[in-house]
Amino acid sequence: RRDDNYDKELITIRESSAIKIYNLTFDENENQPCTPVNNPENCKGTILISNSQDISIDKIAINHSKEASVEVYNSRKISITNSNFVNAYLFGVILSSASGEHGSSASTVSARVENNLFRDIKSNGFVLYQTQATENDPIIVKGNTFINNHRENVYLLCGPSGQSGNEPCPGGQLYLANDVANVKIESNVIKDGSSKIGTGGIEFSN
């Protein structure tokens, strides 16, 4: 737990391989605010994985993360299983092959995300962004439960009739954006999308 500041992740893995994060609970302070959209440098997520491979996250719980519970950039053979992600300020889990994480270049991302719970995340529960997996090594999203995510949407970019503005944007509990390729989504439960701004199940963009 971080009680005084959130300018560093609790666990950071960079340029590494064959690591397992197992049977841990991260219970961030629910009553200590931090707003990453307004001040991203001072509000880091809980776990960051970058330019790595063969990383396993299993049987963990992350509650009240101040940004994304788990961020994965430019990494391969990532396994996220049997875990709970609850009430993160931004995302539950984001997988991305986009450049931008400390200057890294885009690369193929492959992952298995199975049997997890995503609940009460303020924005999207699970995000795939520009993940260029291959047909022989796809991203598997299977057996997960999504409950009441995208319940507030912290991005204020929309307006009447889809125009730009400062209103919350509708969206999905599971979000695929920017040329995502080779993903298998099967046997998931998506329910209780009850926000007033309009919450769907799976959202596709670009």
mmCIF file with all atom_site columns, C-alpha atoms in Angstrom:
data_model
loop_
_atom_site.group_PDB
_atom_site.id
_atom_site.type_symbol
_atom_site.label_atom_id
_atom_site.label_alt_id
_atom_site.label_comp_id
_atom_site.label_asym_id
_atom_site.label_entity_id
_atom_site.label_seq_id
_atom_site.pdbx_PDB_ins_code
_atom_site.Cartn_x
_atom_site.Cartn_y
_atom_site.Cartn_z
_atom_site.occupancy
_atom_site.B_iso_or_equiv
_atom_site.pdbx_formal_charge
_atom_site.auth_seq_id
_atom_site.auth_comp_id
_atom_site.auth_asym_id
_atom_site.auth_atom_id
_atom_site.pdbx_PDB_model_num
ATOM 1   C CA . ARG A 1 1   ? 0.000   0.000   0.000   1.00 0.00 ? 1   ARG A CA 1
ATOM 2   C CA . ARG A 1 2   ? 1.070   3.568   -0.719  1.00 0.00 ? 2   ARG A CA 1
ATOM 3   C CA . ASP A 1 3   ? -0.339  6.065   1.758   1.00 0.00 ? 3   ASP A CA 1
ATOM 4   C CA . ASP A 1 4   ? 1.616   9.269   1.208   1.00 0.00 ? 4   ASP A CA 1
ATOM 5   C CA . ASN A 1 5   ? 2.278   9.597   -2.543  1.00 0.00 ? 5   ASN A CA 1
ATOM 6   C CA . TYR A 1 6   ? 1.649   7.754   -5.800  1.00 0.00 ? 6   TYR A CA 1
ATOM 7   C CA . ASP A 1 7   ? 4.479   8.919   -8.060  1.00 0.00 ? 7   ASP A CA 1
ATOM 8   C CA . LYS A 1 8   ? 5.947   5.398   -8.419  1.00 0.00 ? 8   LYS A CA 1
ATOM 9   C CA . GLU A 1 9   ? 4.405   1.999   -9.065  1.00 0.00 ? 9   GLU A CA 1
ATOM 10  C CA . LEU A 1 10  ? 4.510   -0.610  -6.317  1.00 0.00 ? 10  LEU A CA 1
ATOM 11  C CA . ILE A 1 11  ? 6.022   -3.174  -8.705  1.00 0.00 ? 11  ILE A CA 1
ATOM 12  C CA . THR A 1 12  ? 7.943   -2.295  -11.880 1.00 0.00 ? 12  THR A CA 1
ATOM 13  C CA . ILE A 1 13  ? 9.312   -4.919  -14.282 1.00 0.00 ? 13  ILE A CA 1
ATOM 14  C CA . ARG A 1 14  ? 11.403  -3.750  -17.252 1.00 0.00 ? 14  ARG A CA 1
ATOM 15  C CA . GLU A 1 15  ? 13.474  -5.700  -19.774 1.00 0.00 ? 15  GLU A CA 1
ATOM 16  C CA . SER A 1 16  ? 13.073  -8.914  -17.807 1.00 0.00 ? 16  SER A CA 1
ATOM 17  C CA . SER A 1 17  ? 11.850  -12.464 -18.279 1.00 0.00 ? 17  SER A CA 1
ATOM 18  C CA . ALA A 1 18  ? 10.521  -15.495 -16.380 1.00 0.00 ? 18  ALA A CA 1
ATOM 19  C CA . ILE A 1 19  ? 8.929   -13.662 -13.434 1.00 0.00 ? 19  ILE A CA 1
ATOM 20  C CA . LYS A 1 20  ? 5.843   -14.705 -11.459 1.00 0.00 ? 20  LYS A CA 1
ATOM 21  C CA . ILE A 1 21  ? 3.762   -12.410 -9.245  1.00 0.00 ? 21  ILE A CA 1
ATOM 22  C CA . TYR A 1 22  ? 1.628   -14.710 -7.143  1.00 0.00 ? 22  TYR A CA 1
ATOM 23  C CA . ASN A 1 23  ? -0.821  -14.723 -4.243  1.00 0.00 ? 23  ASN A CA 1
ATOM 24  C CA . LEU A 1 24  ? -0.556  -11.057 -3.235  1.00 0.00 ? 24  LEU A CA 1
ATOM 25  C CA . THR A 1 25  ? -3.086  -8.418  -2.186  1.00 0.00 ? 25  THR A CA 1
ATOM 26  C CA . PHE A 1 26  ? -2.543  -4.730  -2.950  1.00 0.00 ? 26  PHE A CA 1
ATOM 27  C CA . ASP A 1 27  ? -5.040  -2.703  -0.938  1.00 0.00 ? 27  ASP A CA 1
ATOM 28  C CA . GLU A 1 28  ? -4.488  0.950   -1.796  1.00 0.00 ? 28  GLU A CA 1
ATOM 29  C CA . ASN A 1 29  ? -5.992  3.622   0.432   1.00 0.00 ? 29  ASN A CA 1
ATOM 30  C CA . GLU A 1 30  ? -9.544  4.116   -0.824  1.00 0.00 ? 30  GLU A CA 1
ATOM 31  C CA . ASN A 1 31  ? -9.831  7.451   0.979   1.00 0.00 ? 31  ASN A CA 1
ATOM 32  C CA . GLN A 1 32  ? -6.611  8.976   -0.403  1.00 0.00 ? 32  GLN A CA 1
ATOM 33  C CA . PRO A 1 33  ? -7.462  10.692  -3.722  1.00 0.00 ? 33  PRO A CA 1
ATOM 34  C CA . CYS A 1 34  ? -5.236  10.893  -6.773  1.00 0.00 ? 34  CYS A CA 1
ATOM 35  C CA . THR A 1 35  ? -6.416  11.910  -10.253 1.00 0.00 ? 35  THR A CA 1
ATOM 36  C CA . PRO A 1 36  ? -4.114  10.577  -13.006 1.00 0.00 ? 36  PRO A CA 1
ATOM 37  C CA . VAL A 1 37  ? -5.973  12.180  -15.894 1.00 0.00 ? 37  VAL A CA 1
ATOM 38  C CA . ASN A 1 38  ? -5.352  15.637  -14.443 1.00 0.00 ? 38  ASN A CA 1
ATOM 39  C CA . ASN A 1 39  ? -1.867  14.954  -13.089 1.00 0.00 ? 39  ASN A CA 1
ATOM 40  C CA . PRO A 1 40  ? -0.528  11.704  -14.598 1.00 0.00 ? 40  PRO A CA 1
ATOM 41  C CA . GLU A 1 41  ? 3.074   12.062  -13.422 1.00 0.00 ? 41  GLU A CA 1
ATOM 42  C CA . ASN A 1 42  ? 1.991   12.034  -9.779  1.00 0.00 ? 42  ASN A CA 1
ATOM 43  C CA . CYS A 1 43  ? -0.489  9.167   -10.063 1.00 0.00 ? 43  CYS A CA 1
ATOM 44  C CA . LYS A 1 44  ? 1.122   5.899   -11.101 1.00 0.00 ? 44  LYS A CA 1
ATOM 45  C CA . GLY A 1 45  ? -0.576  2.544   -11.352 1.00 0.00 ? 45  GLY A CA 1
ATOM 46  C CA . THR A 1 46  ? 0.118   -0.440  -9.142  1.00 0.00 ? 46  THR A CA 1
ATOM 47  C CA . ILE A 1 47  ? 2.055   -2.831  -11.443 1.00 0.00 ? 47  ILE A CA 1
ATOM 48  C CA . LEU A 1 48  ? 4.005   -1.815  -14.567 1.00 0.00 ? 48  LEU A CA 1
ATOM 49  C CA . ILE A 1 49  ? 5.486   -4.331  -17.025 1.00 0.00 ? 49  ILE A CA 1
ATOM 50  C CA . SER A 1 50  ? 7.529   -3.082  -19.981 1.00 0.00 ? 50  SER A CA 1
ATOM 51  C CA . ASN A 1 51  ? 9.680   -4.694  -22.687 1.00 0.00 ? 51  ASN A CA 1
ATOM 52  C CA . SER A 1 52  ? 9.549   -8.078  -20.963 1.00 0.00 ? 52  SER A CA 1
ATOM 53  C CA . GLN A 1 53  ? 8.427   -11.623 -21.637 1.00 0.00 ? 53  GLN A CA 1
ATOM 54  C CA . ASP A 1 54  ? 7.213   -14.721 -19.803 1.00 0.00 ? 54  ASP A CA 1
ATOM 55  C CA . ILE A 1 55  ? 5.618   -12.737 -16.975 1.00 0.00 ? 55  ILE A CA 1
ATOM 56  C CA . SER A 1 56  ? 2.884   -14.400 -14.911 1.00 0.00 ? 56  SER A CA 1
ATOM 57  C CA . ILE A 1 57  ? 0.381   -12.668 -12.626 1.00 0.00 ? 57  ILE A CA 1
ATOM 58  C CA . ASP A 1 58  ? -1.763  -15.179 -10.755 1.00 0.00 ? 58  ASP A CA 1
ATOM 59  C CA . LYS A 1 59  ? -4.092  -15.080 -7.748  1.00 0.00 ? 59  LYS A CA 1
ATOM 60  C CA . ILE A 1 60  ? -3.567  -11.427 -6.865  1.00 0.00 ? 60  ILE A CA 1
ATOM 61  C CA . ALA A 1 61  ? -6.016  -8.743  -5.781  1.00 0.00 ? 61  ALA A CA 1
ATOM 62  C CA . ILE A 1 62  ? -5.575  -5.031  -6.479  1.00 0.00 ? 62  ILE A CA 1
ATOM 63  C CA . ASN A 1 63  ? -8.091  -2.727  -4.817  1.00 0.00 ? 63  ASN A CA 1
ATOM 64  C CA . HIS A 1 64  ? -8.411  1.054   -5.301  1.00 0.00 ? 64  HIS A CA 1
ATOM 65  C CA . SER A 1 65  ? -5.442  1.564   -7.629  1.00 0.00 ? 65  SER A CA 1
ATOM 66  C CA . LYS A 1 66  ? -4.826  5.252   -8.325  1.00 0.00 ? 66  LYS A CA 1
ATOM 67  C CA . GLU A 1 67  ? -4.349  4.716   -12.072 1.00 0.00 ? 67  GLU A CA 1
ATOM 68  C CA . ALA A 1 68  ? -4.367  1.328   -13.842 1.00 0.00 ? 68  ALA A CA 1
ATOM 69  C CA . SER A 1 69  ? -4.088  -1.775  -11.688 1.00 0.00 ? 69  SER A CA 1
ATOM 70  C CA . VAL A 1 70  ? -1.782  -3.440  -14.232 1.00 0.00 ? 70  VAL A CA 1
ATOM 71  C CA . GLU A 1 71  ? -0.105  -1.804  -17.260 1.00 0.00 ? 71  GLU A CA 1
ATOM 72  C CA . VAL A 1 72  ? 1.727   -3.929  -19.821 1.00 0.00 ? 72  VAL A CA 1
ATOM 73  C CA . TYR A 1 73  ? 3.722   -2.343  -22.661 1.00 0.00 ? 73  TYR A CA 1
ATOM 74  C CA . ASN A 1 74  ? 5.631   -3.985  -25.497 1.00 0.00 ? 74  ASN A CA 1
ATOM 75  C CA . SER A 1 75  ? 5.765   -7.392  -23.861 1.00 0.00 ? 75  SER A CA 1
ATOM 76  C CA . ARG A 1 76  ? 5.161   -10.991 -24.910 1.00 0.00 ? 76  ARG A CA 1
ATOM 77  C CA . LYS A 1 77  ? 3.838   -14.139 -23.275 1.00 0.00 ? 77  LYS A CA 1
ATOM 78  C CA . ILE A 1 78  ? 2.032   -12.344 -20.482 1.00 0.00 ? 78  ILE A CA 1
ATOM 79  C CA . SER A 1 79  ? -0.316  -14.388 -18.290 1.00 0.00 ? 79  SER A CA 1
ATOM 80  C CA . ILE A 1 80  ? -2.890  -12.676 -16.041 1.00 0.00 ? 80  ILE A CA 1
ATOM 81  C CA . THR A 1 81  ? -5.091  -15.248 -14.333 1.00 0.00 ? 81  THR A CA 1
ATOM 82  C CA . ASN A 1 82  ? -7.369  -15.893 -11.340 1.00 0.00 ? 82  ASN A CA 1
ATOM 83  C CA . SER A 1 83  ? -7.083  -12.309 -10.059 1.00 0.00 ? 83  SER A CA 1
ATOM 84  C CA . ASN A 1 84  ? -9.384  -9.517  -8.867  1.00 0.00 ? 84  ASN A CA 1
ATOM 85  C CA . PHE A 1 85  ? -9.179  -5.886  -9.985  1.00 0.00 ? 85  PHE A CA 1
ATOM 86  C CA . VAL A 1 86  ? -11.560 -3.631  -8.084  1.00 0.00 ? 86  VAL A CA 1
ATOM 87  C CA . ASN A 1 87  ? -12.261 0.121   -8.080  1.00 0.00 ? 87  ASN A CA 1
ATOM 88  C CA . ALA A 1 88  ? -9.214  1.344   -10.004 1.00 0.00 ? 88  ALA A CA 1
ATOM 89  C CA . TYR A 1 89  ? -9.302  5.048   -10.841 1.00 0.00 ? 89  TYR A CA 1
ATOM 90  C CA . LEU A 1 90  ? -8.507  4.504   -14.531 1.00 0.00 ? 90  LEU A CA 1
ATOM 91  C CA . PHE A 1 91  ? -8.302  0.935   -15.917 1.00 0.00 ? 91  PHE A CA 1
ATOM 92  C CA . GLY A 1 92  ? -8.252  -2.537  -14.464 1.00 0.00 ? 92  GLY A CA 1
ATOM 93  C CA . VAL A 1 93  ? -5.668  -3.869  -16.942 1.00 0.00 ? 93  VAL A CA 1
ATOM 94  C CA . ILE A 1 94  ? -4.236  -2.308  -20.103 1.00 0.00 ? 94  ILE A CA 1
ATOM 95  C CA . LEU A 1 95  ? -2.120  -4.183  -22.652 1.00 0.00 ? 95  LEU A CA 1
ATOM 96  C CA . SER A 1 96  ? -0.421  -2.032  -25.275 1.00 0.00 ? 96  SER A CA 1
ATOM 97  C CA . SER A 1 97  ? 2.239   -2.321  -27.935 1.00 0.00 ? 97  SER A CA 1
ATOM 98  C CA . ALA A 1 98  ? 2.223   1.417   -28.564 1.00 0.00 ? 98  ALA A CA 1
ATOM 99  C CA . SER A 1 99  ? 5.483   3.290   -28.186 1.00 0.00 ? 99  SER A CA 1
ATOM 100 C CA . GLY A 1 100 ? 5.628   5.880   -25.459 1.00 0.00 ? 100 GLY A CA 1
ATOM 101 C CA . GLU A 1 101 ? 6.511   3.935   -22.314 1.00 0.00 ? 101 GLU A CA 1
ATOM 102 C CA . HIS A 1 102 ? 9.970   5.405   -21.702 1.00 0.00 ? 102 HIS A CA 1
ATOM 103 C CA . GLY A 1 103 ? 10.673  5.701   -25.415 1.00 0.00 ? 103 GLY A CA 1
ATOM 104 C CA . SER A 1 104 ? 10.208  2.042   -26.257 1.00 0.00 ? 104 SER A CA 1
ATOM 105 C CA . SER A 1 105 ? 9.258   1.115   -29.816 1.00 0.00 ? 105 SER A CA 1
ATOM 106 C CA . ALA A 1 106 ? 6.159   -0.792  -30.788 1.00 0.00 ? 106 ALA A CA 1
ATOM 107 C CA . SER A 1 107 ? 6.379   -4.579  -30.776 1.00 0.00 ? 107 SER A CA 1
ATOM 108 C CA . THR A 1 108 ? 4.189   -7.647  -30.843 1.00 0.00 ? 108 THR A CA 1
ATOM 109 C CA . VAL A 1 109 ? 2.168   -8.230  -27.688 1.00 0.00 ? 109 VAL A CA 1
ATOM 110 C CA . SER A 1 110 ? 0.828   -11.659 -26.755 1.00 0.00 ? 110 SER A CA 1
ATOM 111 C CA . ALA A 1 111 ? -1.074  -12.536 -23.609 1.00 0.00 ? 111 ALA A CA 1
ATOM 112 C CA . ARG A 1 112 ? -3.505  -14.830 -21.845 1.00 0.00 ? 112 ARG A CA 1
ATOM 113 C CA . VAL A 1 113 ? -6.082  -13.116 -19.621 1.00 0.00 ? 113 VAL A CA 1
ATOM 114 C CA . GLU A 1 114 ? -8.308  -15.716 -17.981 1.00 0.00 ? 114 GLU A CA 1
ATOM 115 C CA . ASN A 1 115 ? -10.632 -16.190 -15.003 1.00 0.00 ? 115 ASN A CA 1
ATOM 116 C CA . ASN A 1 116 ? -10.275 -12.685 -13.563 1.00 0.00 ? 116 ASN A CA 1
ATOM 117 C CA . LEU A 1 117 ? -12.776 -10.323 -11.962 1.00 0.00 ? 117 LEU A CA 1
ATOM 118 C CA . PHE A 1 118 ? -12.970 -6.685  -13.113 1.00 0.00 ? 118 PHE A CA 1
ATOM 119 C CA . ARG A 1 119 ? -15.385 -4.748  -10.918 1.00 0.00 ? 119 ARG A CA 1
ATOM 120 C CA . ASP A 1 120 ? -16.291 -1.094  -10.298 1.00 0.00 ? 120 ASP A CA 1
ATOM 121 C CA . ILE A 1 121 ? -13.431 0.309   -12.416 1.00 0.00 ? 121 ILE A CA 1
ATOM 122 C CA . LYS A 1 122 ? -14.073 3.999   -13.102 1.00 0.00 ? 122 LYS A CA 1
ATOM 123 C CA . SER A 1 123 ? -13.127 3.758   -16.790 1.00 0.00 ? 123 SER A CA 1
ATOM 124 C CA . ASN A 1 124 ? -12.729 0.583   -18.880 1.00 0.00 ? 124 ASN A CA 1
ATOM 125 C CA . GLY A 1 125 ? -12.182 -2.660  -17.019 1.00 0.00 ? 125 GLY A CA 1
ATOM 126 C CA . PHE A 1 126 ? -9.834  -4.153  -19.618 1.00 0.00 ? 126 PHE A CA 1
ATOM 127 C CA . VAL A 1 127 ? -8.107  -2.342  -22.510 1.00 0.00 ? 127 VAL A CA 1
ATOM 128 C CA . LEU A 1 128 ? -6.268  -3.624  -25.568 1.00 0.00 ? 128 LEU A CA 1
ATOM 129 C CA . TYR A 1 129 ? -4.505  -0.755  -27.334 1.00 0.00 ? 129 TYR A CA 1
ATOM 130 C CA . GLN A 1 130 ? -2.653  -1.301  -30.615 1.00 0.00 ? 130 GLN A CA 1
ATOM 131 C CA . THR A 1 131 ? -1.829  -4.887  -29.676 1.00 0.00 ? 131 THR A CA 1
ATOM 132 C CA . GLN A 1 132 ? -0.463  -6.548  -32.799 1.00 0.00 ? 132 GLN A CA 1
ATOM 133 C CA . ALA A 1 133 ? -0.599  -10.187 -31.814 1.00 0.00 ? 133 ALA A CA 1
ATOM 134 C CA . THR A 1 134 ? -0.134  -12.914 -34.417 1.00 0.00 ? 134 THR A CA 1
ATOM 135 C CA . GLU A 1 135 ? -2.537  -15.585 -35.605 1.00 0.00 ? 135 GLU A CA 1
ATOM 136 C CA . ASN A 1 136 ? -0.322  -18.308 -34.161 1.00 0.00 ? 136 ASN A CA 1
ATOM 137 C CA . ASP A 1 137 ? 0.133   -16.487 -30.844 1.00 0.00 ? 137 ASP A CA 1
ATOM 138 C CA . PRO A 1 138 ? -3.088  -14.538 -30.220 1.00 0.00 ? 138 PRO A CA 1
ATOM 139 C CA . ILE A 1 139 ? -4.275  -12.696 -27.150 1.00 0.00 ? 139 ILE A CA 1
ATOM 140 C CA . ILE A 1 140 ? -6.758  -14.889 -25.251 1.00 0.00 ? 140 ILE A CA 1
ATOM 141 C CA . VAL A 1 141 ? -9.463  -13.222 -23.153 1.00 0.00 ? 141 VAL A CA 1
ATOM 142 C CA . LYS A 1 142 ? -11.474 -16.019 -21.590 1.00 0.00 ? 142 LYS A CA 1
ATOM 143 C CA . GLY A 1 143 ? -13.619 -16.788 -18.556 1.00 0.00 ? 143 GLY A CA 1
ATOM 144 C CA . ASN A 1 144 ? -13.438 -13.301 -17.049 1.00 0.00 ? 144 ASN A CA 1
ATOM 145 C CA . THR A 1 145 ? -16.240 -11.453 -15.245 1.00 0.00 ? 145 THR A CA 1
ATOM 146 C CA . PHE A 1 146 ? -16.830 -7.737  -15.847 1.00 0.00 ? 146 PHE A CA 1
ATOM 147 C CA . ILE A 1 147 ? -19.202 -5.995  -13.419 1.00 0.00 ? 147 ILE A CA 1
ATOM 148 C CA . ASN A 1 148 ? -20.112 -2.282  -13.348 1.00 0.00 ? 148 ASN A CA 1
ATOM 149 C CA . ASN A 1 149 ? -16.981 -0.978  -15.069 1.00 0.00 ? 149 ASN A CA 1
ATOM 150 C CA . HIS A 1 150 ? -16.807 2.304   -16.990 1.00 0.00 ? 150 HIS A CA 1
ATOM 151 C CA . ARG A 1 151 ? -19.087 3.565   -14.254 1.00 0.00 ? 151 ARG A CA 1
ATOM 152 C CA . GLU A 1 152 ? -17.939 7.190   -14.303 1.00 0.00 ? 152 GLU A CA 1
ATOM 153 C CA . ASN A 1 153 ? -15.448 7.693   -17.166 1.00 0.00 ? 153 ASN A CA 1
ATOM 154 C CA . VAL A 1 154 ? -12.749 10.078  -16.054 1.00 0.00 ? 154 VAL A CA 1
ATOM 155 C CA . TYR A 1 155 ? -12.145 11.419  -19.563 1.00 0.00 ? 155 TYR A CA 1
ATOM 156 C CA . LEU A 1 156 ? -14.206 14.542  -20.274 1.00 0.00 ? 156 LEU A CA 1
ATOM 157 C CA . LEU A 1 157 ? -13.919 14.774  -24.057 1.00 0.00 ? 157 LEU A CA 1
ATOM 158 C CA . CYS A 1 158 ? -17.434 14.434  -25.419 1.00 0.00 ? 158 CYS A CA 1
ATOM 159 C CA . GLY A 1 159 ? -20.345 16.756  -26.046 1.00 0.00 ? 159 GLY A CA 1
ATOM 160 C CA . PRO A 1 160 ? -23.814 16.747  -27.638 1.00 0.00 ? 160 PRO A CA 1
ATOM 161 C CA . SER A 1 161 ? -24.190 14.395  -30.624 1.00 0.00 ? 161 SER A CA 1
ATOM 162 C CA . GLY A 1 162 ? -20.612 13.146  -30.326 1.00 0.00 ? 162 GLY A CA 1
ATOM 163 C CA . GLN A 1 163 ? -19.017 16.580  -30.613 1.00 0.00 ? 163 GLN A CA 1
ATOM 164 C CA . SER A 1 164 ? -15.860 17.445  -28.698 1.00 0.00 ? 164 SER A CA 1
ATOM 165 C CA . GLY A 1 165 ? -16.478 19.021  -25.336 1.00 0.00 ? 165 GLY A CA 1
ATOM 166 C CA . ASN A 1 166 ? -16.081 18.529  -21.618 1.00 0.00 ? 166 ASN A CA 1
ATOM 167 C CA . GLU A 1 167 ? -18.720 15.894  -20.947 1.00 0.00 ? 167 GLU A CA 1
ATOM 168 C CA . PRO A 1 168 ? -18.145 12.216  -20.027 1.00 0.00 ? 168 PRO A CA 1
ATOM 169 C CA . CYS A 1 169 ? -17.932 9.808   -22.958 1.00 0.00 ? 169 CYS A CA 1
ATOM 170 C CA . PRO A 1 170 ? -19.915 6.571   -23.173 1.00 0.00 ? 170 PRO A CA 1
ATOM 171 C CA . GLY A 1 171 ? -17.866 3.406   -23.559 1.00 0.00 ? 171 GLY A CA 1
ATOM 172 C CA . GLY A 1 172 ? -17.484 -0.291  -22.920 1.00 0.00 ? 172 GLY A CA 1
ATOM 173 C CA . GLN A 1 173 ? -16.364 -2.417  -20.021 1.00 0.00 ? 173 GLN A CA 1
ATOM 174 C CA . LEU A 1 174 ? -13.929 -4.081  -22.430 1.00 0.00 ? 174 LEU A CA 1
ATOM 175 C CA . TYR A 1 175 ? -12.222 -1.734  -24.923 1.00 0.00 ? 175 TYR A CA 1
ATOM 176 C CA . LEU A 1 176 ? -10.243 -2.573  -28.091 1.00 0.00 ? 176 LEU A CA 1
ATOM 177 C CA . ALA A 1 177 ? -8.621  0.387   -29.855 1.00 0.00 ? 177 ALA A CA 1
ATOM 178 C CA . ASN A 1 178 ? -6.194  1.346   -32.634 1.00 0.00 ? 178 ASN A CA 1
ATOM 179 C CA . ASP A 1 179 ? -5.634  -1.599  -34.958 1.00 0.00 ? 179 ASP A CA 1
ATOM 180 C CA . VAL A 1 180 ? -5.898  -4.404  -32.438 1.00 0.00 ? 180 VAL A CA 1
ATOM 181 C CA . ALA A 1 181 ? -5.272  -7.713  -34.201 1.00 0.00 ? 181 ALA A CA 1
ATOM 182 C CA . ASN A 1 182 ? -5.656  -11.428 -33.430 1.00 0.00 ? 182 ASN A CA 1
ATOM 183 C CA . VAL A 1 183 ? -7.654  -11.555 -30.215 1.00 0.00 ? 183 VAL A CA 1
ATOM 184 C CA . LYS A 1 184 ? -9.929  -14.374 -29.053 1.00 0.00 ? 184 LYS A CA 1
ATOM 185 C CA . ILE A 1 185 ? -12.666 -13.251 -26.651 1.00 0.00 ? 185 ILE A CA 1
ATOM 186 C CA . GLU A 1 186 ? -14.759 -16.112 -25.345 1.00 0.00 ? 186 GLU A CA 1
ATOM 187 C CA . SER A 1 187 ? -16.854 -17.284 -22.388 1.00 0.00 ? 187 SER A CA 1
ATOM 188 C CA . ASN A 1 188 ? -16.719 -13.989 -20.478 1.00 0.00 ? 188 ASN A CA 1
ATOM 189 C CA . VAL A 1 189 ? -19.521 -12.489 -18.374 1.00 0.00 ? 189 VAL A CA 1
ATOM 190 C CA . ILE A 1 190 ? -20.213 -8.760  -18.818 1.00 0.00 ? 190 ILE A CA 1
ATOM 191 C CA . LYS A 1 191 ? -22.986 -7.270  -16.714 1.00 0.00 ? 191 LYS A CA 1
ATOM 192 C CA . ASP A 1 192 ? -24.362 -4.338  -14.703 1.00 0.00 ? 192 ASP A CA 1
ATOM 193 C CA . GLY A 1 193 ? -23.236 -1.565  -17.022 1.00 0.00 ? 193 GLY A CA 1
ATOM 194 C CA . SER A 1 194 ? -25.466 0.936   -15.285 1.00 0.00 ? 194 SER A CA 1
ATOM 195 C CA . SER A 1 195 ? -23.766 4.329   -15.541 1.00 0.00 ? 195 SER A CA 1
ATOM 196 C CA . LYS A 1 196 ? -25.826 7.326   -16.651 1.00 0.00 ? 196 LYS A CA 1
ATOM 197 C CA . ILE A 1 197 ? -23.277 8.195   -19.365 1.00 0.00 ? 197 ILE A CA 1
ATOM 198 C CA . GLY A 1 198 ? -23.932 4.996   -21.289 1.00 0.00 ? 198 GLY A CA 1
ATOM 199 C CA . THR A 1 199 ? -21.925 1.840   -20.663 1.00 0.00 ? 199 THR A CA 1
ATOM 200 C CA . GLY A 1 200 ? -21.750 -0.995  -23.159 1.00 0.00 ? 200 GLY A CA 1
ATOM 201 C CA . GLY A 1 201 ? -20.169 -4.425  -23.101 1.00 0.00 ? 201 GLY A CA 1
ATOM 202 C CA . ILE A 1 202 ? -17.367 -4.422  -25.690 1.00 0.00 ? 202 ILE A CA 1
ATOM 203 C CA . GLU A 1 203 ? -16.254 -1.179  -27.340 1.00 0.00 ? 203 GLU A CA 1
ATOM 204 C CA . PHE A 1 204 ? -14.260 -1.009  -30.590 1.00 0.00 ? 204 PHE A CA 1
ATOM 205 C CA . SER A 1 205 ? -12.436 2.102   -31.816 1.00 0.00 ? 205 SER A CA 1
ATOM 206 C CA . ASN A 1 206 ? -10.264 2.812   -34.879 1.00 0.00 ? 206 ASN A CA 1
#
